[in-house]
């Protein structure tokens, strides 16, 4: 049986998840929108889909 995690550890994990939200939304076509975290990812996707539109 696993031990229960302390509240401090649970809060730390939750904060990491909340703070790792994507920074960019990229619309590849009319039906497909993806979220990206870094500018490197954005550059890669823009290279693959030159007609993509950056939403935010």
N, CA, C and O atoms as a Tripos MOL2 file, in Angstrom:
@<TRIPOS>MOLECULE
protein
  224   223    56     0     0
PROTEIN
NO_CHARGES

@<TRIPOS>ATOM
      1 N           0.8420   -1.1710    0.0000 N.3       1 UNK1
      2 CA          0.0000    0.0000    0.0000 C.3       1 UNK1
      3 C           0.8960    1.2470    0.0000 C.2       1 UNK1
      4 O           1.8530    1.3320    0.7690 O.2       1 UNK1
      5 N           0.5770    2.1970   -0.8610 N.am      2 UNK2
      6 CA          1.3770    3.4050   -0.9940 C.3       2 UNK2
      7 C           1.0870    4.3790    0.1450 C.2       2 UNK2
      8 O          -0.0070    4.4150    0.7090 O.2       2 UNK2
      9 N           2.1090    5.1600    0.4550 N.am      3 UNK3
     10 CA          1.9300    6.1850    1.4810 C.3       3 UNK3
     11 C           1.2370    7.4060    0.9040 C.2       3 UNK3
     12 O           1.3300    7.6890   -0.2910 O.2       3 UNK3
     13 N           0.5430    8.1190    1.7720 N.am      4 UNK4
     14 CA         -0.1340    9.3420    1.3560 C.3       4 UNK4
     15 C           0.9050   10.4530    1.2110 C.2       4 UNK4
     16 O           1.7980   10.5820    2.0480 O.2       4 UNK4
     17 N           0.7910   11.2460    0.1580 N.am      5 UNK5
     18 CA          1.7010   12.3710   -0.0480 C.3       5 UNK5
     19 C           1.3070   13.5210    0.8600 C.2       5 UNK5
     20 O           0.1250   13.7360    1.1290 O.2       5 UNK5
     21 N           2.3060   14.2620    1.3310 N.am      6 UNK6
     22 CA          2.0160   15.4030    2.1970 C.3       6 UNK6
     23 C           1.3700   16.5200    1.3850 C.2       6 UNK6
     24 O           1.5320   16.6020    0.1670 O.2       6 UNK6
     25 N           0.6510   17.3550    2.0720 N.am      7 UNK7
     26 CA         -0.0280   18.4730    1.4060 C.3       7 UNK7
     27 C           0.9710   19.3810    0.7050 C.2       7 UNK7
     28 O           0.6780   19.9280   -0.3580 O.2       7 UNK7
     29 N           2.1390   19.5410    1.2920 N.am      8 UNK8
     30 CA          3.1640   20.4070    0.7110 C.3       8 UNK8
     31 C           3.6210   19.8640   -0.6480 C.2       8 UNK8
     32 O           3.7700   20.6220   -1.6070 O.2       8 UNK8
     33 N           3.8390   18.5600   -0.7220 N.am      9 UNK9
     34 CA          4.2560   17.9490   -1.9910 C.3       9 UNK9
     35 C           3.1460   18.0260   -3.0320 C.2       9 UNK9
     36 O           3.4090   18.2710   -4.2090 O.2       9 UNK9
     37 N           1.9180   17.8190   -2.6020 N.am     10 UNK10
     38 CA          0.7850   17.8820   -3.5260 C.3      10 UNK10
     39 C           0.6520   19.2940   -4.0840 C.2      10 UNK10
     40 O           0.4320   19.4590   -5.2830 O.2      10 UNK10
     41 N           0.7810   20.3080   -3.2450 N.am     11 UNK11
     42 CA          0.6830   21.6950   -3.6900 C.3      11 UNK11
     43 C           1.8120   22.0330   -4.6590 C.2      11 UNK11
     44 O           1.5920   22.7340   -5.6470 O.2      11 UNK11
     45 N           3.0110   21.5420   -4.3860 N.am     12 UNK12
     46 CA          4.1580   21.7880   -5.2650 C.3      12 UNK12
     47 C           3.9040   21.1900   -6.6530 C.2      12 UNK12
     48 O           4.1620   21.8390   -7.6670 O.2      12 UNK12
     49 N           3.4060   19.9710   -6.6940 N.am     13 UNK13
     50 CA          3.1160   19.3100   -7.9580 C.3      13 UNK13
     51 C           2.0230   20.0620   -8.7210 C.2      13 UNK13
     52 O           2.1380   20.2670   -9.9300 O.2      13 UNK13
     53 N           0.9730   20.4700   -8.0230 N.am     14 UNK14
     54 CA         -0.1120   21.2050   -8.6630 C.3      14 UNK14
     55 C           0.3620   22.5460   -9.2220 C.2      14 UNK14
     56 O          -0.0510   22.9450  -10.3110 O.2      14 UNK14
     57 N           1.2210   23.2370   -8.4880 N.am     15 UNK15
     58 CA          1.7460   24.5160   -8.9680 C.3      15 UNK15
     59 C           2.6010   24.3310  -10.2120 C.2      15 UNK15
     60 O           2.5590   25.1640  -11.1170 O.2      15 UNK15
     61 N           3.3820   23.2470  -10.2720 N.am     16 UNK16
     62 CA          4.1860   22.9770  -11.4560 C.3      16 UNK16
     63 C           3.3000   22.7560  -12.6670 C.2      16 UNK16
     64 O           3.6070   23.2270  -13.7620 O.2      16 UNK16
     65 N           2.2070   22.0430  -12.4740 N.am     17 UNK17
     66 CA          1.2770   21.7800  -13.5720 C.3      17 UNK17
     67 C           0.6040   23.0770  -14.0210 C.2      17 UNK17
     68 O           0.4860   23.3330  -15.2190 O.2      17 UNK17
     69 N           0.1700   23.8800  -13.0780 N.am     18 UNK18
     70 CA         -0.5170   25.1260  -13.4040 C.3      18 UNK18
     71 C           0.4070   26.1110  -14.1020 C.2      18 UNK18
     72 O          -0.0280   26.8360  -14.9960 O.2      18 UNK18
     73 N           1.6810   26.1490  -13.7080 N.am     19 UNK19
     74 CA          2.6240   27.1090  -14.2700 C.3      19 UNK19
     75 C           3.2090   26.6580  -15.6020 C.2      19 UNK19
     76 O           3.9340   27.4200  -16.2410 O.2      19 UNK19
     77 N           2.9130   25.4530  -16.0250 N.am     20 UNK20
     78 CA          3.4540   24.9620  -17.2880 C.3      20 UNK20
     79 C           2.4270   25.0780  -18.4160 C.2      20 UNK20
     80 O           2.4100   24.2590  -19.3350 O.2      20 UNK20
     81 N           1.5840   26.0860  -18.3400 N.am     21 UNK21
     82 CA          0.5660   26.2590  -19.3690 C.3      21 UNK21
     83 C           1.2070   26.6810  -20.6800 C.2      21 UNK21
     84 O           2.2210   27.3790  -20.6710 O.2      21 UNK21
     85 N           0.6450   26.2780  -21.7910 N.am     22 UNK22
     86 CA          1.1880   26.6410  -23.1020 C.3      22 UNK22
     87 C           1.1330   28.1450  -23.3410 C.2      22 UNK22
     88 O           0.2250   28.8260  -22.8650 O.2      22 UNK22
     89 N           2.1110   28.6550  -24.0800 N.am     23 UNK23
     90 CA          2.1800   30.0890  -24.3260 C.3      23 UNK23
     91 C           1.6310   30.4810  -25.6870 C.2      23 UNK23
     92 O           1.2370   31.6300  -25.8870 O.2      23 UNK23
     93 N           1.6000   29.5380  -26.6310 N.am     24 UNK24
     94 CA          1.1980   29.8500  -27.9990 C.3      24 UNK24
     95 C           0.0540   28.9460  -28.4460 C.2      24 UNK24
     96 O           0.0230   27.7590  -28.1220 O.2      24 UNK24
     97 N          -0.8810   29.5220  -29.1930 N.am     25 UNK25
     98 CA         -1.9280   28.7570  -29.8650 C.3      25 UNK25
     99 C          -1.7060   28.9380  -31.3540 C.2      25 UNK25
    100 O          -1.5860   30.0590  -31.8480 O.2      25 UNK25
    101 N          -1.6540   27.8190  -32.0610 N.am     26 UNK26
    102 CA         -1.3920   27.8550  -33.4880 C.3      26 UNK26
    103 C          -2.5140   27.1270  -34.2070 C.2      26 UNK26
    104 O          -2.7920   25.9620  -33.9260 O.2      26 UNK26
    105 N          -3.1530   27.8190  -35.1340 N.am     27 UNK27
    106 CA         -4.2340   27.2030  -35.8980 C.3      27 UNK27
    107 C          -3.6530   26.7200  -37.2240 C.2      27 UNK27
    108 O          -3.2810   27.5160  -38.0860 O.2      27 UNK27
    109 N          -3.5850   25.3790  -37.3660 N.am     28 UNK28
    110 CA         -2.9950   24.7750  -38.5560 C.3      28 UNK28
    111 C          -3.9350   24.8600  -39.7510 C.2      28 UNK28
    112 O          -3.5140   25.1880  -40.8600 O.2      28 UNK28
    113 N          -5.1830   24.5680  -39.5220 N.am     29 UNK29
    114 CA         -6.2120   24.7090  -40.5470 C.3      29 UNK29
    115 C          -7.5260   25.0430  -39.8510 C.2      29 UNK29
    116 O          -7.5430   25.3440  -38.6570 O.2      29 UNK29
    117 N          -8.6040   24.9920  -40.5820 N.am     30 UNK30
    118 CA         -9.8990   25.4010  -40.0290 C.3      30 UNK30
    119 C         -10.3110   24.5800  -38.8120 C.2      30 UNK30
    120 O         -10.9430   25.1020  -37.8940 O.2      30 UNK30
    121 N          -9.9520   23.2890  -38.8020 N.am     31 UNK31
    122 CA        -10.3910   22.3950  -37.7340 C.3      31 UNK31
    123 C          -9.3220   22.0970  -36.6830 C.2      31 UNK31
    124 O          -9.6490   21.6030  -35.6040 O.2      31 UNK31
    125 N          -8.0650   22.3830  -36.9730 N.am     32 UNK32
    126 CA         -6.9720   21.9480  -36.1000 C.3      32 UNK32
    127 C          -6.2730   23.1230  -35.4390 C.2      32 UNK32
    128 O          -5.7320   23.9970  -36.1170 O.2      32 UNK32
    129 N          -6.2870   23.1390  -34.1110 N.am     33 UNK33
    130 CA         -5.5660   24.1390  -33.3250 C.3      33 UNK33
    131 C          -4.7070   23.4040  -32.3110 C.2      33 UNK33
    132 O          -5.1770   22.4900  -31.6330 O.2      33 UNK33
    133 N          -3.4360   23.8100  -32.2120 N.am     34 UNK34
    134 CA         -2.5290   23.1790  -31.2490 C.3      34 UNK34
    135 C          -1.9780   24.2370  -30.2980 C.2      34 UNK34
    136 O          -1.9910   25.4290  -30.6030 O.2      34 UNK34
    137 N          -1.4970   23.7840  -29.1460 N.am     35 UNK35
    138 CA         -0.8700   24.6820  -28.1850 C.3      35 UNK35
    139 C           0.5900   24.2970  -28.0410 C.2      35 UNK35
    140 O           0.9380   23.1160  -28.0310 O.2      35 UNK35
    141 N           1.4360   25.3050  -27.9300 N.am     36 UNK36
    142 CA          2.8830   25.1000  -27.8490 C.3      36 UNK36
    143 C           3.4530   25.8930  -26.6790 C.2      36 UNK36
    144 O           2.9250   26.9410  -26.3060 O.2      36 UNK36
    145 N           4.5410   25.3760  -26.1060 N.am     37 UNK37
    146 CA          5.1440   26.0230  -24.9470 C.3      37 UNK37
    147 C           6.3270   26.9180  -25.2990 C.2      37 UNK37
    148 O           6.5330   27.9400  -24.6460 O.2      37 UNK37
    149 N           7.1070   26.5600  -26.3130 N.am     38 UNK38
    150 CA          8.3380   27.3000  -26.5950 C.3      38 UNK38
    151 C           8.3380   27.8730  -28.0030 C.2      38 UNK38
    152 O           7.5770   27.4410  -28.8690 O.2      38 UNK38
    153 N           9.2120   28.8580  -28.2140 N.am     39 UNK39
    154 CA          9.3480   29.4660  -29.5320 C.3      39 UNK39
    155 C           9.9970   28.5050  -30.5190 C.2      39 UNK39
    156 O           9.7470   28.5890  -31.7210 O.2      39 UNK39
    157 N          10.8310   27.5900  -30.0190 N.am     40 UNK40
    158 CA         11.4550   26.5890  -30.8880 C.3      40 UNK40
    159 C          10.3940   25.6730  -31.4930 C.2      40 UNK40
    160 O          10.4430   25.3460  -32.6790 O.2      40 UNK40
    161 N           9.4330   25.2640  -30.6590 N.am     41 UNK41
    162 CA          8.3320   24.4440  -31.1550 C.3      41 UNK41
    163 C           7.5170   25.2290  -32.1840 C.2      41 UNK41
    164 O           7.1110   24.6880  -33.2120 O.2      41 UNK41
    165 N           7.2880   26.4920  -31.8970 N.am     42 UNK42
    166 CA          6.5230   27.3400  -32.8020 C.3      42 UNK42
    167 C           7.2160   27.4370  -34.1550 C.2      42 UNK42
    168 O           6.5680   27.3200  -35.1950 O.2      42 UNK42
    169 N           8.5170   27.6500  -34.1470 N.am     43 UNK43
    170 CA          9.2760   27.7610  -35.3950 C.3      43 UNK43
    171 C           9.2070   26.4600  -36.1980 C.2      43 UNK43
    172 O           9.0710   26.4860  -37.4210 O.2      43 UNK43
    173 N           9.3020   25.3300  -35.5070 N.am     44 UNK44
    174 CA          9.2470   24.0280  -36.1770 C.3      44 UNK44
    175 C           7.8880   23.8220  -36.8560 C.2      44 UNK44
    176 O           7.8260   23.3880  -38.0060 O.2      44 UNK44
    177 N           6.8080   24.1340  -36.1450 N.am     45 UNK45
    178 CA          5.4670   23.9480  -36.6940 C.3      45 UNK45
    179 C           5.1940   24.9390  -37.8220 C.2      45 UNK45
    180 O           4.5220   24.5900  -38.7930 O.2      45 UNK45
    181 N           5.6950   26.1500  -37.7160 N.am     46 UNK46
    182 CA          5.5040   27.1330  -38.7790 C.3      46 UNK46
    183 C           6.2570   26.7070  -40.0390 C.2      46 UNK46
    184 O           5.8330   27.0060  -41.1550 O.2      46 UNK46
    185 N           7.3630   26.0140  -39.8530 N.am     47 UNK47
    186 CA          8.1130   25.5030  -41.0000 C.3      47 UNK47
    187 C           7.3320   24.3840  -41.7000 C.2      47 UNK47
    188 O           7.3170   24.3060  -42.9290 O.2      47 UNK47
    189 N           6.6850   23.5250  -40.9120 N.am     48 UNK48
    190 CA          5.9120   22.4230  -41.4800 C.3      48 UNK48
    191 C           4.5870   22.9000  -42.0780 C.2      48 UNK48
    192 O           4.1130   22.3460  -43.0700 O.2      48 UNK48
    193 N           3.9890   23.9390  -41.4640 N.am     49 UNK49
    194 CA          2.6970   24.4640  -41.9050 C.3      49 UNK49
    195 C           2.8290   25.9660  -42.1290 C.2      49 UNK49
    196 O           2.4870   26.7500  -41.2440 O.2      49 UNK49
    197 N           3.3160   26.3790  -43.2900 N.am     50 UNK50
    198 CA          3.5400   27.8250  -43.5240 C.3      50 UNK50
    199 C           2.2620   28.6650  -43.5160 C.2      50 UNK50
    200 O           2.3250   29.8750  -43.2970 O.2      50 UNK50
    201 N           1.1180   28.0490  -43.7490 N.am     51 UNK51
    202 CA         -0.1420   28.8010  -43.7650 C.3      51 UNK51
    203 C          -0.7960   28.8570  -42.3850 C.2      51 UNK51
    204 O          -1.9050   29.3740  -42.2530 O.2      51 UNK51
    205 N          -0.1360   28.3400  -41.3710 N.am     52 UNK52
    206 CA         -0.6830   28.3420  -40.0180 C.3      52 UNK52
    207 C          -0.8140   29.7710  -39.4930 C.2      52 UNK52
    208 O          -0.0610   30.6630  -39.8850 O.2      52 UNK52
    209 N          -1.7790   29.9710  -38.6020 N.am     53 UNK53
    210 CA         -2.0460   31.3110  -38.0480 C.3      53 UNK53
    211 C          -1.8000   31.2640  -36.5420 C.2      53 UNK53
    212 O          -2.3170   30.3930  -35.8420 O.2      53 UNK53
    213 N          -1.0090   32.2060  -36.0620 N.am     54 UNK54
    214 CA         -0.7320   32.3200  -34.6320 C.3      54 UNK54
    215 C          -1.8780   33.0760  -33.9740 C.2      54 UNK54
    216 O          -2.1400   34.2310  -34.3070 O.2      54 UNK54
    217 N          -2.5720   32.4110  -33.0240 N.am     55 UNK55
    218 CA         -3.7270   33.0170  -32.3780 C.3      55 UNK55
    219 C          -3.3510   33.8250  -31.1440 C.2      55 UNK55
    220 O          -3.9010   34.9020  -30.9140 O.2      55 UNK55
    221 N          -2.4210   33.3130  -30.3520 N.am     56 UNK56
    222 CA         -1.9990   34.0690  -29.1570 C.3      56 UNK56
    223 C          -0.6660   33.6090  -28.6830 C.2      56 UNK56
    224 O          -0.1500   34.1280  -27.6930 O.2      56 UNK56
@<TRIPOS>BOND
     1     1     2 1
     2     2     3 1
     3     3     4 2
     4     3     5 am
     5     5     6 1
     6     6     7 1
     7     7     8 2
     8     7     9 am
     9     9    10 1
    10    10    11 1
    11    11    12 2
    12    11    13 am
    13    13    14 1
    14    14    15 1
    15    15    16 2
    16    15    17 am
    17    17    18 1
    18    18    19 1
    19    19    20 2
    20    19    21 am
    21    21    22 1
    22    22    23 1
    23    23    24 2
    24    23    25 am
    25    25    26 1
    26    26    27 1
    27    27    28 2
    28    27    29 am
    29    29    30 1
    30    30    31 1
    31    31    32 2
    32    31    33 am
    33    33    34 1
    34    34    35 1
    35    35    36 2
    36    35    37 am
    37    37    38 1
    38    38    39 1
    39    39    40 2
    40    39    41 am
    41    41    42 1
    42    42    43 1
    43    43    44 2
    44    43    45 am
    45    45    46 1
    46    46    47 1
    47    47    48 2
    48    47    49 am
    49    49    50 1
    50    50    51 1
    51    51    52 2
    52    51    53 am
    53    53    54 1
    54    54    55 1
    55    55    56 2
    56    55    57 am
    57    57    58 1
    58    58    59 1
    59    59    60 2
    60    59    61 am
    61    61    62 1
    62    62    63 1
    63    63    64 2
    64    63    65 am
    65    65    66 1
    66    66    67 1
    67    67    68 2
    68    67    69 am
    69    69    70 1
    70    70    71 1
    71    71    72 2
    72    71    73 am
    73    73    74 1
    74    74    75 1
    75    75    76 2
    76    75    77 am
    77    77    78 1
    78    78    79 1
    79    79    80 2
    80    79    81 am
    81    81    82 1
    82    82    83 1
    83    83    84 2
    84    83    85 am
    85    85    86 1
    86    86    87 1
    87    87    88 2
    88    87    89 am
    89    89    90 1
    90    90    91 1
    91    91    92 2
    92    91    93 am
    93    93    94 1
    94    94    95 1
    95    95    96 2
    96    95    97 am
    97    97    98 1
    98    98    99 1
    99    99   100 2
   100    99   101 am
   101   101   102 1
   102   102   103 1
   103   103   104 2
   104   103   105 am
   105   105   106 1
   106   106   107 1
   107   107   108 2
   108   107   109 am
   109   109   110 1
   110   110   111 1
   111   111   112 2
   112   111   113 am
   113   113   114 1
   114   114   115 1
   115   115   116 2
   116   115   117 am
   117   117   118 1
   118   118   119 1
   119   119   120 2
   120   119   121 am
   121   121   122 1
   122   122   123 1
   123   123   124 2
   124   123   125 am
   125   125   126 1
   126   126   127 1
   127   127   128 2
   128   127   129 am
   129   129   130 1
   130   130   131 1
   131   131   132 2
   132   131   133 am
   133   133   134 1
   134   134   135 1
   135   135   136 2
   136   135   137 am
   137   137   138 1
   138   138   139 1
   139   139   140 2
   140   139   141 am
   141   141   142 1
   142   142   143 1
   143   143   144 2
   144   143   145 am
   145   145   146 1
   146   146   147 1
   147   147   148 2
   148   147   149 am
   149   149   150 1
   150   150   151 1
   151   151   152 2
   152   151   153 am
   153   153   154 1
   154   154   155 1
   155   155   156 2
   156   155   157 am
   157   157   158 1
   158   158   159 1
   159   159   160 2
   160   159   161 am
   161   161   162 1
   162   162   163 1
   163   163   164 2
   164   163   165 am
   165   165   166 1
   166   166   167 1
   167   167   168 2
   168   167   169 am
   169   169   170 1
   170   170   171 1
   171   171   172 2
   172   171   173 am
   173   173   174 1
   174   174   175 1
   175   175   176 2
   176   175   177 am
   177   177   178 1
   178   178   179 1
   179   179   180 2
   180   179   181 am
   181   181   182 1
   182   182   183 1
   183   183   184 2
   184   183   185 am
   185   185   186 1
   186   186   187 1
   187   187   188 2
   188   187   189 am
   189   189   190 1
   190   190   191 1
   191   191   192 2
   192   191   193 am
   193   193   194 1
   194   194   195 1
   195   195   196 2
   196   195   197 am
   197   197   198 1
   198   198   199 1
   199   199   200 2
   200   199   201 am
   201   201   202 1
   202   202   203 1
   203   203   204 2
   204   203   205 am
   205   205   206 1
   206   206   207 1
   207   207   208 2
   208   207   209 am
   209   209   210 1
   210   210   211 1
   211   211   212 2
   212   211   213 am
   213   213   214 1
   214   214   215 1
   215   215   216 2
   216   215   217 am
   217   217   218 1
   218   218   219 1
   219   219   220 2
   220   219   221 am
   221   221   222 1
   222   222   223 1
   223   223   224 2
@<TRIPOS>SUBSTRUCTURE
     1 UNK1         2 RESIDUE 1 A UNK
     2 UNK2         6 RESIDUE 1 A UNK
     3 UNK3        10 RESIDUE 1 A UNK
     4 UNK4        14 RESIDUE 1 A UNK
     5 UNK5        18 RESIDUE 1 A UNK
     6 UNK6        22 RESIDUE 1 A UNK
     7 UNK7        26 RESIDUE 1 A UNK
     8 UNK8        30 RESIDUE 1 A UNK
     9 UNK9        34 RESIDUE 1 A UNK
    10 UNK10       38 RESIDUE 1 A UNK
    11 UNK11       42 RESIDUE 1 A UNK
    12 UNK12       46 RESIDUE 1 A UNK
    13 UNK13       50 RESIDUE 1 A UNK
    14 UNK14       54 RESIDUE 1 A UNK
    15 UNK15       58 RESIDUE 1 A UNK
    16 UNK16       62 RESIDUE 1 A UNK
    17 UNK17       66 RESIDUE 1 A UNK
    18 UNK18       70 RESIDUE 1 A UNK
    19 UNK19       74 RESIDUE 1 A UNK
    20 UNK20       78 RESIDUE 1 A UNK
    21 UNK21       82 RESIDUE 1 A UNK
    22 UNK22       86 RESIDUE 1 A UNK
    23 UNK23       90 RESIDUE 1 A UNK
    24 UNK24       94 RESIDUE 1 A UNK
    25 UNK25       98 RESIDUE 1 A UNK
    26 UNK26      102 RESIDUE 1 A UNK
    27 UNK27      106 RESIDUE 1 A UNK
    28 UNK28      110 RESIDUE 1 A UNK
    29 UNK29      114 RESIDUE 1 A UNK
    30 UNK30      118 RESIDUE 1 A UNK
    31 UNK31      122 RESIDUE 1 A UNK
    32 UNK32      126 RESIDUE 1 A UNK
    33 UNK33      130 RESIDUE 1 A UNK
    34 UNK34      134 RESIDUE 1 A UNK
    35 UNK35      138 RESIDUE 1 A UNK
    36 UNK36      142 RESIDUE 1 A UNK
    37 UNK37      146 RESIDUE 1 A UNK
    38 UNK38      150 RESIDUE 1 A UNK
    39 UNK39      154 RESIDUE 1 A UNK
    40 UNK40      158 RESIDUE 1 A UNK
    41 UNK41      162 RESIDUE 1 A UNK
    42 UNK42      166 RESIDUE 1 A UNK
    43 UNK43      170 RESIDUE 1 A UNK
    44 UNK44      174 RESIDUE 1 A UNK
    45 UNK45      178 RESIDUE 1 A UNK
    46 UNK46      182 RESIDUE 1 A UNK
    47 UNK47      186 RESIDUE 1 A UNK
    48 UNK48      190 RESIDUE 1 A UNK
    49 UNK49      194 RESIDUE 1 A UNK
    50 UNK50      198 RESIDUE 1 A UNK
    51 UNK51      202 RESIDUE 1 A UNK
    52 UNK52      206 RESIDUE 1 A UNK
    53 UNK53      210 RESIDUE 1 A UNK
    54 UNK54      214 RESIDUE 1 A UNK
    55 UNK55      218 RESIDUE 1 A UNK
    56 UNK56      222 RESIDUE 1 A UNK
